Amino acid sequence: MSSAPQQHRVYLDNNATTRVDPAVFKAMEPYLKEEYGNPSSLHQFGIEVRAGLKHALDQIYAAINADDDDDVIAVGCATEANNTVLKSIYFDFIRTGKRTQIVTTKLEHPSISQTCEFLETLGAKVVYLAPNSDGVITADAVRQVVSDNTALVSVMWANNETGLINHVADICEVAHSVGALFHTDAVQAMGKTHVDMRVCKADYLTFSAHKFHGPKGVGALYVRKGAPLVPLLHGGEQMGGRRAGTLNVAYIVGMGVAIEQACGADMDAHLERIRRLRDKLEDELVRIPGVFVIGDRKDRTPNTIFASFRGVEGEALLWDLNRAGIAASTGSACASESLEANPTITAMSIDTELSHTGIRYILSRFTTEEDIAAAARATVLAVDRLRKISGIH
């Protein structure tokens, strides 16, 4: 008796996490098996792993074009890095009364927005900027709210749901014009647009390796020379005393390989291929009546589509897609338990109905033509089925 053909599974949730590249896993493996020493140890086991650790940090510096005098701190994830920056600003500026305002946006990841809400309970004054009708934060909008009381401006480089890219270099200049520090959460920018710390003069930049085919559980915090930083974690001299805790050498090595592949010589070729596939899927989706795609293609990261289907609840469509083997999402994975209106769509002042109907299709360099065809076909069938049930034709 022959078995039923295996369903073709398609992963289109690559802003939530990505598969580990085989080359990344291969580079990590020796540090999980043979070269497992603690790099802080003085014996040979510790000494042996330091070369791999240094090489990985060098790969990160090169990928973001950081100056040798700047600092790159390995952390557990971008959530930790974002908390480190915001709470450092609290202890260094707000708690001391030097400056008490933080300027951020309504589009930020919860590791920014919820941390800011917590700091408000401790006396911080936080301004949450809404995006303009194009879904982005402008330098002019920031200019209108900053003052000599602003300690930090924190604006994400690229939005995790829409893929829309903010002009962070211009916003950084506005922050510096009033003596404020500037931070950007670059989690969704790494490997999807060029991140150059000699062009963008941000004081702090944060990212996670698992967003660009590295392992989960490791990320980095970039700190420009001269920018203050109060450690979040105390109890060790690792990372120059700026982040205590035994270094996860295998994962840092994996992050180094992943960022070199994502931001290296082949970056533009990879992005052009991803963009072509993204546009092909988007062309199929917009043929469905009542579909609204957020943001102009040229203003988005090349892997991202955020589409709303009028009259179709996002969760219901997601369920149908999942049954068809298509993994997409209704928004940020870190807020996926919430059934409230999508905060990004709400912040953009788009039709309230559409804030409940958004689906995020996110490609990677491992996405294939077959994946795109399957996702388009499954979406057409699901939307048709769900609209018939609700009496919409």
Coordinates of C-alpha atoms in Angstrom, one line a residue:
M1 CA 0.0 0.0 0.0
S2 CA 1.6 3.3 -1.1
S3 CA 1.7 6.2 1.3
A4 CA 0.1 9.6 0.5
P5 CA 2.5 12.1 -1.1
Q6 CA 4.2 14.3 1.4
Q7 CA 2.8 17.9 1.6
H8 CA 5.2 20.5 0.3
R9 CA 5.9 22.8 3.2
V10 CA 6.8 26.4 2.7
Y11 CA 8.3 28.7 5.3
L12 CA 7.5 32.3 4.8
D13 CA 8.0 33.7 8.4
N14 CA 11.6 34.7 8.1
N15 CA 11.3 38.0 10.0
A16 CA 10.3 35.8 13.0
T17 CA 13.3 33.5 12.6
T18 CA 15.3 31.8 9.9
R19 CA 16.8 28.4 9.3
V20 CA 20.5 28.0 10.3
D21 CA 22.6 28.0 7.2
P22 CA 24.5 24.7 6.8
A23 CA 27.8 26.6 6.6
V24 CA 27.0 28.3 9.9
F25 CA 26.3 25.0 11.6
K26 CA 29.5 23.5 10.3
A27 CA 31.5 26.4 11.7
M28 CA 29.8 26.0 15.1
E29 CA 30.1 22.3 15.5
P30 CA 33.8 22.1 16.6
Y31 CA 33.1 24.6 19.4
L32 CA 30.3 22.3 20.7
K33 CA 32.4 19.2 20.6
E34 CA 36.2 19.4 20.6
E35 CA 37.0 23.1 21.2
Y36 CA 34.7 23.6 24.2
G37 CA 37.0 25.5 26.6
N38 CA 36.0 28.7 28.4
P39 CA 37.8 31.6 26.6
S40 CA 38.4 33.2 29.9
S41 CA 40.4 30.2 31.1
L42 CA 44.2 30.4 31.1
H43 CA 44.9 26.8 30.1
Q44 CA 45.2 25.5 26.6
F45 CA 41.5 24.6 26.2
G46 CA 40.7 28.3 26.8
I47 CA 43.4 29.6 24.6
E48 CA 42.4 27.4 21.7
V49 CA 38.9 29.0 21.3
R50 CA 40.0 32.6 21.4
A51 CA 41.2 32.7 17.8
G52 CA 37.7 31.6 16.6
L53 CA 36.1 34.2 18.9
K54 CA 38.3 37.0 17.7
H55 CA 37.7 36.0 14.1
A56 CA 33.9 36.1 14.6
L57 CA 34.0 39.6 16.2
D58 CA 36.2 40.7 13.2
Q59 CA 33.5 39.4 10.9
I60 CA 30.9 41.5 12.7
Y61 CA 33.0 44.6 12.6
A62 CA 33.6 44.2 8.9
A63 CA 29.9 43.5 8.1
I64 CA 28.8 46.8 9.7
N65 CA 31.9 48.7 8.8
A66 CA 32.6 49.6 12.4
D67 CA 35.7 51.5 13.4
D68 CA 38.3 49.5 15.5
D69 CA 37.8 51.9 18.3
D70 CA 34.1 51.2 18.5
D71 CA 32.8 48.3 20.6
V72 CA 30.8 45.2 19.6
I73 CA 29.4 43.3 22.6
A74 CA 28.1 39.8 22.2
V75 CA 24.7 39.3 24.0
G76 CA 22.0 36.7 24.2
C77 CA 19.6 38.4 21.8
A78 CA 18.5 41.8 20.6
T79 CA 15.9 42.0 23.4
E80 CA 18.8 41.9 25.9
A81 CA 20.7 44.5 23.9
N82 CA 17.7 46.8 23.6
N83 CA 17.1 46.5 27.4
T84 CA 20.8 47.3 28.0
V85 CA 20.7 50.5 26.0
L86 CA 17.4 51.8 27.4
K87 CA 18.2 51.0 31.1
S88 CA 21.7 52.4 30.7
I89 CA 20.2 55.7 29.6
Y90 CA 17.9 55.6 32.6
F91 CA 20.7 55.1 35.1
D92 CA 23.1 57.5 33.4
F93 CA 20.7 60.3 32.5
I94 CA 17.1 60.0 33.8
R95 CA 17.8 58.8 37.3
T96 CA 20.4 61.5 37.8
G97 CA 18.2 64.2 36.3
K98 CA 20.6 65.2 33.6
R99 CA 18.0 64.6 30.9
T100 CA 14.7 62.9 31.4
Q101 CA 13.1 62.4 27.9
I102 CA 13.3 59.4 25.6
V103 CA 11.9 59.7 22.0
T104 CA 10.8 56.5 20.3
T105 CA 8.0 55.3 18.0
K106 CA 4.7 53.4 18.0
L107 CA 6.3 50.9 15.6
E108 CA 9.0 49.5 17.8
H109 CA 9.4 45.9 18.9
P110 CA 8.0 45.1 22.4
S111 CA 11.6 45.0 23.8
I112 CA 11.7 48.7 23.1
S113 CA 8.1 49.8 23.7
Q114 CA 7.5 47.7 26.9
T115 CA 10.8 48.7 28.3
C116 CA 10.0 52.3 27.8
E117 CA 6.7 51.8 29.5
F118 CA 8.5 50.3 32.4
L119 CA 10.9 53.2 32.6
E120 CA 8.0 55.6 32.6
T121 CA 7.0 54.1 36.0
L122 CA 10.4 55.2 37.2
G123 CA 10.1 58.8 36.0
A124 CA 11.2 58.7 32.4
K125 CA 9.2 61.0 30.0
V126 CA 8.7 59.0 26.8
V127 CA 7.4 60.4 23.5
Y128 CA 5.9 57.7 21.1
L129 CA 5.9 59.0 17.5
A130 CA 3.4 57.7 15.0
P131 CA 4.5 57.0 11.5
N132 CA 3.4 59.2 8.6
S133 CA 0.9 58.0 6.0
D134 CA 3.7 56.2 4.2
G135 CA 4.4 54.1 7.3
V136 CA 7.8 55.7 8.2
I137 CA 9.2 57.9 10.8
T138 CA 10.7 61.1 9.4
A139 CA 13.6 63.3 10.6
D140 CA 11.2 66.2 10.7
A141 CA 8.8 64.4 13.0
V142 CA 11.7 63.7 15.4
R143 CA 12.9 67.3 15.1
Q144 CA 9.6 68.6 16.4
V145 CA 9.8 66.8 19.7
V146 CA 13.5 66.6 20.7
S147 CA 15.0 69.2 23.0
D148 CA 18.0 69.7 25.3
N149 CA 16.1 67.4 27.7
T150 CA 16.2 64.5 25.3
A151 CA 18.6 61.8 26.5
L152 CA 17.9 59.2 23.7
V153 CA 16.2 58.8 20.4
S154 CA 15.4 55.2 19.5
V155 CA 14.0 54.4 16.1
M156 CA 14.1 51.0 14.4
W157 CA 16.0 50.7 11.1
A158 CA 13.4 48.5 9.4
N159 CA 10.0 47.5 10.6
N160 CA 9.5 43.8 11.4
E161 CA 5.9 43.7 10.0
T162 CA 5.9 46.0 7.0
G163 CA 9.5 46.0 6.0
L164 CA 9.4 49.7 5.6
I165 CA 12.9 51.3 6.1
N166 CA 13.3 54.5 8.2
H167 CA 16.0 57.0 7.2
V168 CA 17.9 56.4 10.4
A169 CA 21.0 58.3 9.4
D170 CA 19.0 61.5 9.0
I171 CA 17.2 60.9 12.3
C172 CA 20.5 60.3 14.0
E173 CA 21.7 63.7 12.9
V174 CA 18.6 65.3 14.4
A175 CA 19.2 63.6 17.7
H176 CA 22.8 64.7 17.8
S177 CA 21.8 68.2 17.0
V178 CA 20.3 68.6 20.5
G179 CA 23.0 66.5 22.2
A180 CA 20.9 63.4 22.5
L181 CA 22.2 59.9 21.9
F182 CA 20.8 57.7 19.1
H183 CA 19.9 54.0 19.1
T184 CA 18.5 51.9 16.2
D185 CA 17.1 48.4 16.5
A186 CA 18.6 46.9 13.3
V187 CA 17.2 43.4 13.8
Q188 CA 15.2 43.5 10.5
A189 CA 17.8 45.5 8.6
M190 CA 20.8 43.2 8.9
G191 CA 21.4 41.3 5.6
K192 CA 18.4 43.1 4.0
T193 CA 19.8 46.5 3.5
H194 CA 23.3 47.9 3.8
V195 CA 24.2 48.8 7.4
D196 CA 27.3 51.0 7.5
M197 CA 28.2 52.5 10.8
R198 CA 30.4 55.1 9.1
V199 CA 27.4 56.4 7.2
C200 CA 24.9 56.1 10.0
K201 CA 26.5 57.6 13.1
A202 CA 24.3 55.8 15.6
D203 CA 25.7 55.5 19.1
Y204 CA 24.1 52.2 19.6
L205 CA 22.9 49.4 17.2
T206 CA 21.4 46.1 18.1
F207 CA 20.6 42.9 16.2
S208 CA 20.1 39.1 16.6
A209 CA 21.8 36.4 14.6
H210 CA 18.7 34.2 14.1
K211 CA 17.2 36.8 11.8
F212 CA 19.9 36.2 9.1
H213 CA 20.4 32.4 9.2
G214 CA 22.5 32.3 12.4
P215 CA 21.7 30.5 15.6
K216 CA 19.0 31.6 18.1
G217 CA 20.3 32.8 21.5
V218 CA 23.0 35.2 20.3
G219 CA 23.1 38.8 19.1
A220 CA 25.2 41.9 19.3
L221 CA 25.2 45.4 20.7
Y222 CA 27.3 48.0 18.8
V223 CA 28.5 50.9 20.9
R224 CA 30.2 53.8 19.2
K225 CA 33.5 55.1 20.9
G226 CA 32.7 57.6 23.6
A227 CA 29.0 56.5 24.0
P228 CA 28.2 55.7 27.7
L229 CA 27.0 52.3 28.7
V230 CA 26.0 51.0 32.1
P231 CA 26.1 47.2 32.0
L232 CA 22.8 45.4 32.4
L233 CA 24.5 42.3 33.7
H234 CA 27.2 42.4 36.4
G235 CA 29.4 39.6 37.8
G236 CA 32.2 39.2 35.3
E237 CA 34.8 41.0 33.2
Q238 CA 33.7 39.5 29.8
M239 CA 33.3 41.9 26.9
G240 CA 35.5 44.4 28.6
G241 CA 33.3 44.4 31.7
R242 CA 30.3 45.6 29.7
R243 CA 28.4 42.3 29.7
A244 CA 29.1 39.7 32.3
G245 CA 28.6 36.0 31.6
T246 CA 30.6 33.1 30.0
L247 CA 30.8 33.8 26.3
N248 CA 28.8 31.4 24.1
V249 CA 31.7 30.8 21.7
A250 CA 30.0 28.4 19.3
Y251 CA 27.0 30.7 18.8
I252 CA 29.2 33.8 18.4
V253 CA 31.3 31.9 15.8
G254 CA 28.0 31.0 14.1
M255 CA 26.9 34.7 14.2
G256 CA 30.2 35.7 12.6
V257 CA 29.8 33.3 9.7
A258 CA 26.1 34.2 9.2
I259 CA 26.7 38.0 9.1
E260 CA 29.6 37.5 6.7
Q261 CA 27.3 35.6 4.4
A262 CA 24.4 37.9 4.8
C263 CA 26.3 41.2 4.4
G264 CA 29.3 40.0 2.3
A265 CA 30.2 40.2 -1.4
D266 CA 27.1 38.3 -2.5
M267 CA 24.6 40.4 -0.6
D268 CA 23.3 42.4 -3.5
A269 CA 22.9 39.3 -5.7
H270 CA 21.0 37.5 -2.9
L271 CA 18.8 40.5 -2.3
E272 CA 18.0 40.9 -6.0
R273 CA 16.9 37.3 -6.3
I274 CA 14.7 37.6 -3.1
R275 CA 13.2 40.8 -4.4
R276 CA 12.3 39.2 -7.7
L277 CA 10.5 36.3 -5.9
R278 CA 8.8 38.7 -3.4
D279 CA 7.5 40.8 -6.3
K280 CA 6.3 37.7 -8.1
L281 CA 4.3 36.6 -5.0
E282 CA 3.0 40.1 -4.5
D283 CA 1.8 40.4 -8.1
E284 CA -0.2 37.2 -7.5
L285 CA -1.7 38.4 -4.2
V286 CA -2.8 41.8 -5.6
R287 CA -4.8 40.1 -8.3
I288 CA -7.2 39.0 -5.5
P289 CA -10.0 41.6 -5.1
G290 CA -9.9 43.6 -1.9
V291 CA -6.2 43.2 -1.2
F292 CA -4.1 46.0 0.3
V293 CA -0.3 45.7 0.5
I294 CA 1.3 48.0 3.1
G295 CA 4.1 50.2 1.7
D296 CA 5.7 50.9 -1.7
R297 CA 8.0 48.1 -2.8
K298 CA 11.0 50.4 -3.2
D299 CA 10.7 51.5 0.4
R300 CA 10.6 48.0 1.9
T301 CA 13.2 45.4 2.7
P302 CA 13.2 43.1 -0.3
N303 CA 11.9 40.0 1.5
T304 CA 8.7 41.5 3.1
I305 CA 5.0 41.6 2.1
F306 CA 2.4 42.7 4.6
A307 CA -1.0 42.3 3.0
S308 CA -4.5 42.7 4.2
F309 CA -7.5 40.9 2.7
R310 CA -10.7 42.7 3.2
G311 CA -13.4 40.7 4.9
V312 CA -11.0 37.9 5.9
E313 CA -9.8 37.6 9.5
G314 CA -6.0 37.3 9.6
E315 CA -6.1 34.4 12.1
A316 CA -8.6 32.4 10.0
L317 CA -6.5 32.9 6.9
L318 CA -3.4 31.9 8.8
W319 CA -5.1 28.7 9.9
D320 CA -6.0 27.8 6.3
L321 CA -2.5 28.5 5.1
N322 CA -1.0 26.4 7.9
R323 CA -3.3 23.5 6.9
A324 CA -1.9 23.9 3.4
G325 CA 1.7 23.7 4.7
I326 CA 2.3 27.5 4.3
A327 CA 3.9 29.1 7.4
A328 CA 3.2 32.9 7.4
S329 CA 2.2 35.1 10.3
T330 CA -0.2 37.9 11.3
G331 CA 2.5 40.1 12.6
S332 CA 5.4 40.2 15.1
A333 CA 6.1 36.7 16.6
C334 CA 6.8 38.4 19.9
A335 CA 3.2 39.6 20.0
S336 CA 1.6 36.6 18.3
E337 CA -0.5 35.6 21.3
S338 CA -2.5 38.9 21.1
L339 CA -5.7 39.0 19.1
E340 CA -5.9 42.8 19.3
A341 CA -5.8 45.0 16.3
N342 CA -2.4 45.0 14.6
P343 CA -0.5 47.9 16.3
T344 CA 1.5 48.7 13.2
I345 CA -1.6 49.2 11.0
T346 CA -3.3 51.1 13.8
A347 CA -0.3 53.4 14.2
M348 CA -0.4 54.1 10.4
S349 CA -4.1 55.2 10.7
I350 CA -5.2 52.7 8.1
D351 CA -8.8 51.3 7.9
T352 CA -9.6 49.7 11.3
E353 CA -11.0 46.6 9.5
L354 CA -7.6 46.0 7.8
S355 CA -5.8 46.0 11.1
H356 CA -7.4 42.6 11.8
T357 CA -6.7 41.1 8.4
G358 CA -3.0 41.5 7.8
I359 CA -0.8 38.6 6.8
R360 CA 3.0 38.8 6.7
Y361 CA 4.8 36.8 4.0
I362 CA 8.5 36.9 4.6
L363 CA 11.1 35.3 2.2
S364 CA 14.7 34.4 2.6
R365 CA 17.6 33.4 0.4
F366 CA 16.4 29.8 0.8
T367 CA 12.9 30.5 -0.7
T368 CA 12.3 28.9 -4.0
E369 CA 10.1 29.5 -7.1
E370 CA 8.1 26.4 -6.0
D371 CA 7.5 27.9 -2.6
I372 CA 6.1 31.1 -4.2
A373 CA 3.8 29.2 -6.5
A374 CA 2.5 27.1 -3.6
A375 CA 1.9 30.1 -1.3
A376 CA 0.1 32.1 -4.0
R377 CA -2.1 29.1 -4.8
A378 CA -3.0 28.4 -1.2
T379 CA -3.8 32.0 -0.4
V380 CA -6.2 32.3 -3.4
L381 CA -8.0 29.2 -2.3
A382 CA -8.1 30.2 1.4
V383 CA -9.4 33.7 0.7
D384 CA -12.1 32.4 -1.6
R385 CA -13.2 29.8 1.0
L386 CA -13.3 32.2 3.9
R387 CA -15.1 34.9 1.9
K388 CA -17.8 32.4 0.9
I389 CA -18.3 31.5 4.5
S390 CA -18.8 35.1 5.5
G391 CA -21.0 35.8 2.5
I392 CA -18.6 38.1 0.7
H393 CA -18.2 37.6 -3.0

